[in-house]
Coordinates of C-alpha atoms and ligand atoms in Angstrom, one line a residue:
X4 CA 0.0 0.0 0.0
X5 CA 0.9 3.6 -0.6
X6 CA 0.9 6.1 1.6
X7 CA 1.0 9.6 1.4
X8 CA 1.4 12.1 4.6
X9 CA 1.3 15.8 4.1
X10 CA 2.3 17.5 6.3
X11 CA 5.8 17.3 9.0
X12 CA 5.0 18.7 12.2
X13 CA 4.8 16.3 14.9
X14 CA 2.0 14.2 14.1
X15 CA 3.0 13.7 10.2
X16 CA 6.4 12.9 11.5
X17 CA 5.2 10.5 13.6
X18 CA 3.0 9.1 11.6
X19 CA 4.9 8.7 8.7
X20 CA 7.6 7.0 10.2
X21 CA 5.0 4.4 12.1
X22 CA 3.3 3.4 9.2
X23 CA 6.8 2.8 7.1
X24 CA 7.5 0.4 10.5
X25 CA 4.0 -1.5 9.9
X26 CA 5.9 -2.2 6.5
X27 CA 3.8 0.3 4.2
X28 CA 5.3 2.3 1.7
X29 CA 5.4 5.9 3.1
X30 CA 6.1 9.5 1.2
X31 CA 6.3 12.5 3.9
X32 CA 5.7 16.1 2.2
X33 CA 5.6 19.2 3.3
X34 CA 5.7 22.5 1.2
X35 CA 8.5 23.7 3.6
X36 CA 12.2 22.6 1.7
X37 CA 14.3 23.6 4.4
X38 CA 12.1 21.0 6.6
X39 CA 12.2 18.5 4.0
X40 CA 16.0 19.2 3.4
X41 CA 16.6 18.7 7.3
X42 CA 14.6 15.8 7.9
X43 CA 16.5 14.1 5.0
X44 CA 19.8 14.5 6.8
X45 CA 18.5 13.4 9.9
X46 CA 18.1 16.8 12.0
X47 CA 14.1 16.5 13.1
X48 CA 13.1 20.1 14.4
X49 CA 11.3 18.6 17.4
X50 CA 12.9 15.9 20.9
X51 CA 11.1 13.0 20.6
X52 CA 12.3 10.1 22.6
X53 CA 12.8 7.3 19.7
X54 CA 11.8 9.3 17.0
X55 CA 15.0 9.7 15.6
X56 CA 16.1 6.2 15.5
X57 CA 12.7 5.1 13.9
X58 CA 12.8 7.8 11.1
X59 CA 16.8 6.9 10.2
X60 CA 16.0 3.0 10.2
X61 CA 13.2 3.5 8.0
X62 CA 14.9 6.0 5.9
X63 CA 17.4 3.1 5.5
X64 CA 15.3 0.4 4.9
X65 CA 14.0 2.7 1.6
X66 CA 10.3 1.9 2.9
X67 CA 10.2 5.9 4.0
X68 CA 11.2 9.3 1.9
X69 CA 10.4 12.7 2.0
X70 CA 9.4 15.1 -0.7
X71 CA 8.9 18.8 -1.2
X72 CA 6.5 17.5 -4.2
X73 CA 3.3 17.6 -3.1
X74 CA 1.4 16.8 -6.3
X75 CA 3.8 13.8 -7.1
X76 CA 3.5 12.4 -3.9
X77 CA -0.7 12.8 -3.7
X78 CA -0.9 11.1 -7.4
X79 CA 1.2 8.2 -6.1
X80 CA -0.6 7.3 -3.2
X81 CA -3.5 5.1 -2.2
X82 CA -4.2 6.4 0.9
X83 CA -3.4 10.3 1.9
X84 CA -2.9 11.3 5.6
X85 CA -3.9 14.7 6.3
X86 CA -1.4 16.1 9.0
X87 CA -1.2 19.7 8.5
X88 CA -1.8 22.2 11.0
X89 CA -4.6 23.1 12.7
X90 CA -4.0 25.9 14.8
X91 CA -5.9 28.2 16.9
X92 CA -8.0 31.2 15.2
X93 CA -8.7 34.5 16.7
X94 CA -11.7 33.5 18.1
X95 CA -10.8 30.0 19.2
X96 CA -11.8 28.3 16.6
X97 CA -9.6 25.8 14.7
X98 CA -7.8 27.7 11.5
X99 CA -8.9 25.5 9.1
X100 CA -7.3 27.4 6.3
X101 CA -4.2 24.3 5.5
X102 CA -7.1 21.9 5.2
X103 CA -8.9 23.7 3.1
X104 CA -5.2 24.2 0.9
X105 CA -4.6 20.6 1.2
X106 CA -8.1 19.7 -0.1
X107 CA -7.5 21.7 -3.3
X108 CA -4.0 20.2 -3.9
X109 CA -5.9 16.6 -3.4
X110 CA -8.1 17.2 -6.3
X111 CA -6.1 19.0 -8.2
X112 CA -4.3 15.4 -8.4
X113 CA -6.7 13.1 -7.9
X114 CA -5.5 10.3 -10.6
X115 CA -7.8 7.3 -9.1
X116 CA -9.5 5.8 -6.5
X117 CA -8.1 7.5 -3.3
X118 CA -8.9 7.7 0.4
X119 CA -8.2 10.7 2.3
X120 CA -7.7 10.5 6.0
X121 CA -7.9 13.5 8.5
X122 CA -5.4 12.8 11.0
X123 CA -5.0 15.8 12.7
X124 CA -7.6 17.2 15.4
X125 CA -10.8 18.8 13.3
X126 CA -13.9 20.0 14.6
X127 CA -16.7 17.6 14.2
X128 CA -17.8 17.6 10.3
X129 CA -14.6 18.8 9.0
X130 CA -15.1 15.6 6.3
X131 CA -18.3 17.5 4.9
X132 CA -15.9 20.5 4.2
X133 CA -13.3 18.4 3.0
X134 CA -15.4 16.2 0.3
X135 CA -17.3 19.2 -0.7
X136 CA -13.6 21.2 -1.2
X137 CA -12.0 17.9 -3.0
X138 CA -15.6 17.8 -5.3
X139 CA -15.0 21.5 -6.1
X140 CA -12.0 21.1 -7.5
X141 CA -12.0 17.8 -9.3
X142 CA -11.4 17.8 -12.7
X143 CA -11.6 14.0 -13.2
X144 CA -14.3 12.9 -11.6
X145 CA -12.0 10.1 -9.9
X146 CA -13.7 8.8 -7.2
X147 CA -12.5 9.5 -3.3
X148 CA -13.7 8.7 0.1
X149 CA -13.0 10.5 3.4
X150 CA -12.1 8.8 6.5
X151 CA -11.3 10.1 9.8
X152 CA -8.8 8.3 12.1
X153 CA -7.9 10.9 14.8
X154 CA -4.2 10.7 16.8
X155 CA -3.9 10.2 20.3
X156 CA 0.0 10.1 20.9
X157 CA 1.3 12.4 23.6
X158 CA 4.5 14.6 23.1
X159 CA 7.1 12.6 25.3
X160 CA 5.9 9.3 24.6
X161 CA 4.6 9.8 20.9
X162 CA 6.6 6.8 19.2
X163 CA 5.9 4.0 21.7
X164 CA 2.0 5.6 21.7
X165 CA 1.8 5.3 18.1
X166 CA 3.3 2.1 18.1
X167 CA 1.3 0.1 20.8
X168 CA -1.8 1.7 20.7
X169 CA -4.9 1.7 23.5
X170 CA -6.9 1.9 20.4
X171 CA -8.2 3.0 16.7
X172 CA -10.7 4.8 15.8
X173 CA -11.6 4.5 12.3
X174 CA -14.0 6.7 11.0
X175 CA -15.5 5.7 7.7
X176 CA -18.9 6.0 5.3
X177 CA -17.9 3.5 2.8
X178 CA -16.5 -0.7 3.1
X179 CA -14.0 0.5 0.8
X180 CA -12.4 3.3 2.8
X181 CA -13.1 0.8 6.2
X182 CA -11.3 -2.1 3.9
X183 CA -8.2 0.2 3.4
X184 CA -7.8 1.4 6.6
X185 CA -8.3 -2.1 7.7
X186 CA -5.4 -2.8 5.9
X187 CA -2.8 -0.3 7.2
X188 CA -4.4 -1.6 10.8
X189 CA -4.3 -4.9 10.2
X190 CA -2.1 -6.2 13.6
X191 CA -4.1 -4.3 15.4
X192 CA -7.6 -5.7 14.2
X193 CA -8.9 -6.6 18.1
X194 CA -8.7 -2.7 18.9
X195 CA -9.9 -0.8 15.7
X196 CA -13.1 0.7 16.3
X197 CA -15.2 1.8 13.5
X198 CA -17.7 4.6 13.9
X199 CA -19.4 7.3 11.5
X200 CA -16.9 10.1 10.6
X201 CA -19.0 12.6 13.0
X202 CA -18.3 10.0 15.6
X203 CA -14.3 10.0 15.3
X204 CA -14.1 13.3 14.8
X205 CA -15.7 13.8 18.4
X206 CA -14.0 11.2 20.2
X207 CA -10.8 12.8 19.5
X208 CA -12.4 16.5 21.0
X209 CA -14.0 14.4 23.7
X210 CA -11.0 12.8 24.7
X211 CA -8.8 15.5 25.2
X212 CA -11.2 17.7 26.7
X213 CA -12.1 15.4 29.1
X214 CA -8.9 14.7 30.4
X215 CA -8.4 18.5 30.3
X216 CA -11.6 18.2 32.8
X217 CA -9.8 15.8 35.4
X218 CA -7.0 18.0 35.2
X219 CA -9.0 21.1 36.4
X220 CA -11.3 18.7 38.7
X221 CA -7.8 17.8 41.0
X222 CA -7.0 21.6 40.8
X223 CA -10.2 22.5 42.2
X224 CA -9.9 19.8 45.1
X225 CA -6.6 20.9 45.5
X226 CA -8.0 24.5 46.0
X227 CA -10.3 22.9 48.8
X228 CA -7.3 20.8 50.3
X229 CA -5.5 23.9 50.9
X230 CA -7.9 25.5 53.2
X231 CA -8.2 22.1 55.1
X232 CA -6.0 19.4 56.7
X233 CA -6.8 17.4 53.2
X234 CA -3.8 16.0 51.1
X235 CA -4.2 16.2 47.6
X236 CA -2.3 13.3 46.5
X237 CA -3.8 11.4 48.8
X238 CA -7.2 12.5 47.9
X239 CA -6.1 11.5 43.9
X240 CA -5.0 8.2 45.1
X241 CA -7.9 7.7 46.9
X242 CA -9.8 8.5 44.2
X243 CA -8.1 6.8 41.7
X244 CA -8.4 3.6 43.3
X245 CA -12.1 3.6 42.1
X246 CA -11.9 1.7 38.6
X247 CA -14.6 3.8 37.6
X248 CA -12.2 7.1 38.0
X249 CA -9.0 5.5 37.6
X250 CA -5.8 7.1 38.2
X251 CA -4.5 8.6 35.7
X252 CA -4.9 12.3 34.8
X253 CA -5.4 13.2 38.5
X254 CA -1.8 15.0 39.5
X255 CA -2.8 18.5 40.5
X256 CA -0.5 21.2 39.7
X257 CA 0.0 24.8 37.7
X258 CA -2.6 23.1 35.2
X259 CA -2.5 22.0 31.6
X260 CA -0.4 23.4 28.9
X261 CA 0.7 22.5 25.1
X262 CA -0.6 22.7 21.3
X263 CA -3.3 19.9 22.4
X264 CA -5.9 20.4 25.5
X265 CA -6.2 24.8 25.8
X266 CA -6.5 24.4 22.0
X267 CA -8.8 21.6 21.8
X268 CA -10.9 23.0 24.4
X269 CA -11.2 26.1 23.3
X270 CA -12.0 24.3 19.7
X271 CA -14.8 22.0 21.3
X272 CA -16.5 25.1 23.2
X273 CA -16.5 27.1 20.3
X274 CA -18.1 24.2 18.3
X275 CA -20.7 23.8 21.4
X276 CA -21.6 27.5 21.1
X277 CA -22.0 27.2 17.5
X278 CA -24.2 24.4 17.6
X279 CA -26.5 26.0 20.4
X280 CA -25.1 23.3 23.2
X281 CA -24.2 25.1 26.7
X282 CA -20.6 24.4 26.4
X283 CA -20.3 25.7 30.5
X284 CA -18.6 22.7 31.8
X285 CA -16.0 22.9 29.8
X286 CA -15.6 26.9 30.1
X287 CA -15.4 26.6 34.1
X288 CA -12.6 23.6 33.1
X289 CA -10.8 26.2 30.8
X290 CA -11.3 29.0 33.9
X291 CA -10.1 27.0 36.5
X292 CA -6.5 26.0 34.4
X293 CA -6.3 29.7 33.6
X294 CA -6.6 30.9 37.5
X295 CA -3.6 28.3 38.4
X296 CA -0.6 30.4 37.8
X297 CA -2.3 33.4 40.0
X298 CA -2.7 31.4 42.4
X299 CA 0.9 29.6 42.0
X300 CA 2.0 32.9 41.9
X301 CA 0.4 34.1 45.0
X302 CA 2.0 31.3 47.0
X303 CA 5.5 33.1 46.0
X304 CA 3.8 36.5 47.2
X305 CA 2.9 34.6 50.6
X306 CA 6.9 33.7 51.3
X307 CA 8.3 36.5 50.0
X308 CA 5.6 39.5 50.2
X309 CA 7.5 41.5 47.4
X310 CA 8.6 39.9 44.0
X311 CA 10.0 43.7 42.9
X312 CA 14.0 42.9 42.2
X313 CA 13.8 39.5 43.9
X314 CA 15.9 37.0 42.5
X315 CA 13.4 33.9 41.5
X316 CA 14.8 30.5 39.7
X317 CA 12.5 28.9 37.6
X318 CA 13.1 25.4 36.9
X319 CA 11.2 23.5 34.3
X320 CA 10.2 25.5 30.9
X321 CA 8.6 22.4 28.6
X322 CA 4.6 22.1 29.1
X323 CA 5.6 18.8 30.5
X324 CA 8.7 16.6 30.8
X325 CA 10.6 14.6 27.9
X326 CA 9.7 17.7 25.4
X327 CA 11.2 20.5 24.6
X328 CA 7.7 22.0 23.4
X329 CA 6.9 25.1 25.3
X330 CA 3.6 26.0 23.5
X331 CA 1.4 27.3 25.7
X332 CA 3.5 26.7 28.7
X333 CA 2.3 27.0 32.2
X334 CA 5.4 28.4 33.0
X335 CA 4.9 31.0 30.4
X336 CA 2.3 32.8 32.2
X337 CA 4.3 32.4 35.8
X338 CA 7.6 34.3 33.9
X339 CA 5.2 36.6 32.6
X340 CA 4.0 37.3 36.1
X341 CA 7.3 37.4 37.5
X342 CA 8.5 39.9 35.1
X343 CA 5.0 42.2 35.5
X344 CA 5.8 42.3 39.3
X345 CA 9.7 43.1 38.5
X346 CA 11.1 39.9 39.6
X347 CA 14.5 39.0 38.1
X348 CA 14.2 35.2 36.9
X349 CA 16.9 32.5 36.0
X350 CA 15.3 30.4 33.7
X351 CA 16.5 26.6 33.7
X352 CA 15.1 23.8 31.6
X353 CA 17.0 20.4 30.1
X354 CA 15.8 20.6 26.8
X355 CA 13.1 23.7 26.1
X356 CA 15.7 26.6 27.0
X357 CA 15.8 27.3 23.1
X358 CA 12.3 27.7 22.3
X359 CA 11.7 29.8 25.7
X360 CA 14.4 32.5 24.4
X361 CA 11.5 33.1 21.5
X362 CA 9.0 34.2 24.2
X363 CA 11.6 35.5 26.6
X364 CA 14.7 36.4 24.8
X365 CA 18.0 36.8 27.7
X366 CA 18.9 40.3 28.4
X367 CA 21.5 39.3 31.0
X368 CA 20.0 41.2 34.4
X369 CA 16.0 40.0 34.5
X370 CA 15.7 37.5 31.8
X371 CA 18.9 35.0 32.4
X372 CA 18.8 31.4 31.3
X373 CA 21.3 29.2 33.1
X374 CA 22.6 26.0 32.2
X375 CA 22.1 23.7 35.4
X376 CA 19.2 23.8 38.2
X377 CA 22.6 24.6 40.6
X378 CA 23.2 28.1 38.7
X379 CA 19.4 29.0 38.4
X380 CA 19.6 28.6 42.1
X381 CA 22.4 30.3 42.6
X382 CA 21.9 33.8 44.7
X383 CA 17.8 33.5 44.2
X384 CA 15.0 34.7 47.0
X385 CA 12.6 31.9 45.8
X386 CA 13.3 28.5 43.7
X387 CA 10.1 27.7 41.2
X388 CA 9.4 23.9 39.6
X389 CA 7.0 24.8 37.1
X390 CA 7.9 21.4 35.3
X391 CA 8.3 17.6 36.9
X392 CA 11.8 16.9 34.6
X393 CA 13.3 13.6 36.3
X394 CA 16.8 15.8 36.9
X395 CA 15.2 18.1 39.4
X396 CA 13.8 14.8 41.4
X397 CA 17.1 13.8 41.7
X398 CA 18.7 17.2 43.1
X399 CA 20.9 17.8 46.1
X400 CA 18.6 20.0 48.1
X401 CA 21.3 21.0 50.7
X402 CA 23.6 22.2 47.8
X403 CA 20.4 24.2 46.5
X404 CA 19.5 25.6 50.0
X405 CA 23.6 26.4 50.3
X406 CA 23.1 28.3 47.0
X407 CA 19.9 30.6 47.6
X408 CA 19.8 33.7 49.9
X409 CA 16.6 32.2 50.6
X410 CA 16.1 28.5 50.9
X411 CA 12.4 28.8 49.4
X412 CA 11.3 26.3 47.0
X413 CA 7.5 26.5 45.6
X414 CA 6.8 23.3 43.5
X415 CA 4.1 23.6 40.9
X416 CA 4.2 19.6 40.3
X417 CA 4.0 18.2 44.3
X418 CA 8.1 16.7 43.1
X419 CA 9.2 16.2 46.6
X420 CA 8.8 14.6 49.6
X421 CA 7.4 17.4 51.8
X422 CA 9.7 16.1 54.9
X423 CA 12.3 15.5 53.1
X424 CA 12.8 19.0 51.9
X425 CA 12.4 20.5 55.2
X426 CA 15.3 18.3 56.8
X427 CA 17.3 19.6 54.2
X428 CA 16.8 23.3 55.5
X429 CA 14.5 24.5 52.9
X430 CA 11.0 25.9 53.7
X431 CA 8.5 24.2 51.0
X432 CA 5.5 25.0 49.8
X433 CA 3.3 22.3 47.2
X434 CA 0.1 22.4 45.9
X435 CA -3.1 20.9 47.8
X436 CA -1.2 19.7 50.7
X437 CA 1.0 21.5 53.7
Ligands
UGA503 C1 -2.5 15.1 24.8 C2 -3.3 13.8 25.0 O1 -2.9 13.2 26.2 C3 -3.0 12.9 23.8 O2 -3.7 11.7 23.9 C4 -3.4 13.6 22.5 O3 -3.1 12.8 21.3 C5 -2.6 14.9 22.4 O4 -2.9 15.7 23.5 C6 -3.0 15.6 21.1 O5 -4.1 16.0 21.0 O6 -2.2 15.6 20.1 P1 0.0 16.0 25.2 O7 -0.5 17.4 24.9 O8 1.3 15.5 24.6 O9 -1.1 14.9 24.8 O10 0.3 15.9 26.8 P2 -0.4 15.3 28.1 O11 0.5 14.2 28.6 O12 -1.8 14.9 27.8 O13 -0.3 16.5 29.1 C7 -1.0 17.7 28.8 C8 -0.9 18.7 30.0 O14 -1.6 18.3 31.1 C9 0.6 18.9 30.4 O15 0.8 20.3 30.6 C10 0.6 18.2 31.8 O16 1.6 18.7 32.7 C11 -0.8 18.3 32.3 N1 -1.2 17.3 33.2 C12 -1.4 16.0 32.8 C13 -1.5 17.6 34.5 O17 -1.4 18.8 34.9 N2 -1.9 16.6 35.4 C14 -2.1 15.4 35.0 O18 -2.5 14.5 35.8 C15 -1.8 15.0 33.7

């Protein structure tokens, strides 16, 4: 089979270099040489655990390639994944405008019988757009069908996610489209599920919002543990326990961040609103993760009353570990407020320090990005773990209290063992719990 992905952000990547491994015959193309050019000689823009190794052995094996040819590489495919970008518009909406582009180049080439399968996150009846954009400009009046088959890898562990799957969804209005998809999903036939395309498309929106839900949920008990004796973790685990809630999902903290949930959520309200559907559940979810830095913030304010020309590490820059992806950050909007209140900050991350400069570039006095958690410590009022990187786990909290002028250390991701940091001299402050 023949595969076409357009698109090489991080879901085209990915995909394209999981379906060569399924033993499929895969061309990746994007419209952007220098990508293209850089992908070829191994240098992927994104950290991926694994992703580098799967991409060169494929590359090798001759079962993978990558083209700037977009045209070529739609007329020589079977099956077309659609990973281009769907980022967030103005008014929260998903900017559709590289689907619709895509669409056109589709029929602009369509030679044959051809499936076309939306990968990245749409809003629900994105394929209606799509067939009626691909019928628009078809000149041949070779036939196509559209099939959804949303993505549920997470940044960090994306390869070993796309590889051993929970599960498929295959969205599908024809046995011809179901037949192919079955195809590139044949070893995993005992977890496909096939649905309407309406259906998938939803289940991806659902999915993500509702773990963005959880997320917020814990926050909010959090909130409630810190006015009582309550212990948040505890109160997860407790929780979690109950099959019915499991526990995954429920780690309080400075909230959600990344391309994925505040977009999607945003996306899925908007699509609610347009529909006519009271979208407020998932509007108090979005307001909850919004109020978290504030209130992360205000625990600072509570050790050190004034933030003006104090001296505040910041350790942890990525949305989460194992990525260097700072896209909507939590710790953006923590620097941010740091900076408004005239705090100097000393910015520390293993892998994301790069893509932070682009938000906050270093001027040396109240931007400074260091290169070890030691040196962000180094002279500060307050230490800051806005992200739960295994390194910090792992640190020498004497040497850090030996460091600061003040041996304060506000963790945004409940890291440490609340004893444990006071016996090394620190005072400590967590979320949900005392
Ligand atoms: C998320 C979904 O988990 C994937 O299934 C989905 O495919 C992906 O979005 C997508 O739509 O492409 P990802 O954004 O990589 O994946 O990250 P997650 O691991 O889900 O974490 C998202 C955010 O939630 C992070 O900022 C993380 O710190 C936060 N989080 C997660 C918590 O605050 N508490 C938790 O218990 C779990």
């Amino acid at each position: 089979m023949k595969i076409a992905v357009l698109g090489t952000g991080y879901v085209g990547l990915v995909t394209a270099a999981g379906l060569s491994e399924f033993g499929h015959s895969v061309v990746g193309a994007d419209k952007v040489a220098a990508k293209i050019e850089a992908i070829r000689r191994g240098r992927i823009p994104i950290y991926e655990p694994g992703l580098d190794e799967l991409l060169e052995s494929n590359l090798r094996k001759g079962t993978l390639s990558f083209s700037t040819d977009l045209a070529a590489t739609v007329q020589a495919a079977d099956v077309i994944f659609v990973c281009v970008g769907t980022p967030q518009g103005d008014d929260g909406s998903a900017d559709m405008s590289q689907i619709e582009e895509v669409s056109r180049l589709i029929a602009e080439n369509l030679n044959g019988y051809k499936v076309v399968v939306e990968k990245s996150t749409v809003p629900v009846k994105t394929s209606v757009r799509i067939k009626r954009t691909i019928s628009l400009y078809n000149k041949t009046g070779a036939e196509f069908d559209v099939a959804s088959n949303p993505e549920f890898l997470r940044e960090g562990a994306a390869v070993p996610d796309f590889l051993e799957p929970d599960r498929i969804i295959i969205g599908v209005e024809t046995d011809r489209a179901r037949d192919l998809m079955f195809r590139i999903y044949d070893r995993f036939k005992d977890r496909i599920l096939v649905t309407n395309i309406d259906t998938a498309e939803l289940i991806k929106h659902a999915s993500n919002s509702f773990l963005s839900m959880k997320i917020s949920y814990i926050n909010l008990m959090a909130n409630l543990c810190e006015r009582t004796e309550a212990d948040v973790e505890l109160v997860a685990k407790g929780m979690g326990l109950d099959p019915r809630i499991g526990p995954r999902f429920l780690k309080a903290g400075i909230g959600f961040g990344g391309s994925c949930f505040p977009k999607d959520i945003r996306a899925l309200i908007r699509i609610g609103d347009d529909l006519g559907v009271d979208m407020s559940l998932l509007k108090e979810t979005e307001r909850v993760n919004q109020g978290r830095a504030r209130i992360f913030i205000d625990k600072l304010k509570s050790a050190l009353w004034i933030l003006k020309d104090k001296k505040v590490g910041v350790l942890g820059l990525a949305f989460k570990p194992e990525t260097d992806d700072v896209r909507a950050a939590p710790s953006i909007r923590i620097i941010q407020a740091l900076l408004d209140e005239g705090a100097c900050v000393r910015l520390h991350d293993p892998k994301a320090g790069d893509n932070m400069r682009e938000f906050f570039p270093e001027d040396g006095v109240r931007t400074v990005y260091c290169s070890s958690p030691y040196q962000a410590a180094e002279g500060a009022n307050a230490l800051l773990c806005c992200t739960e990187w295994k390194e910090y786990a792992e640190l020498d909290l004497a040497r850090i209290r030996d460091l600061m002028v003040n041996p304060i250390l506000v963790d945004g991701r409940n890291m440490f063992d609340p004893a444990a940091v006071s016996a090394q001299g620190l005072e400590y402050f967590s979320i949900g719990r005392r």
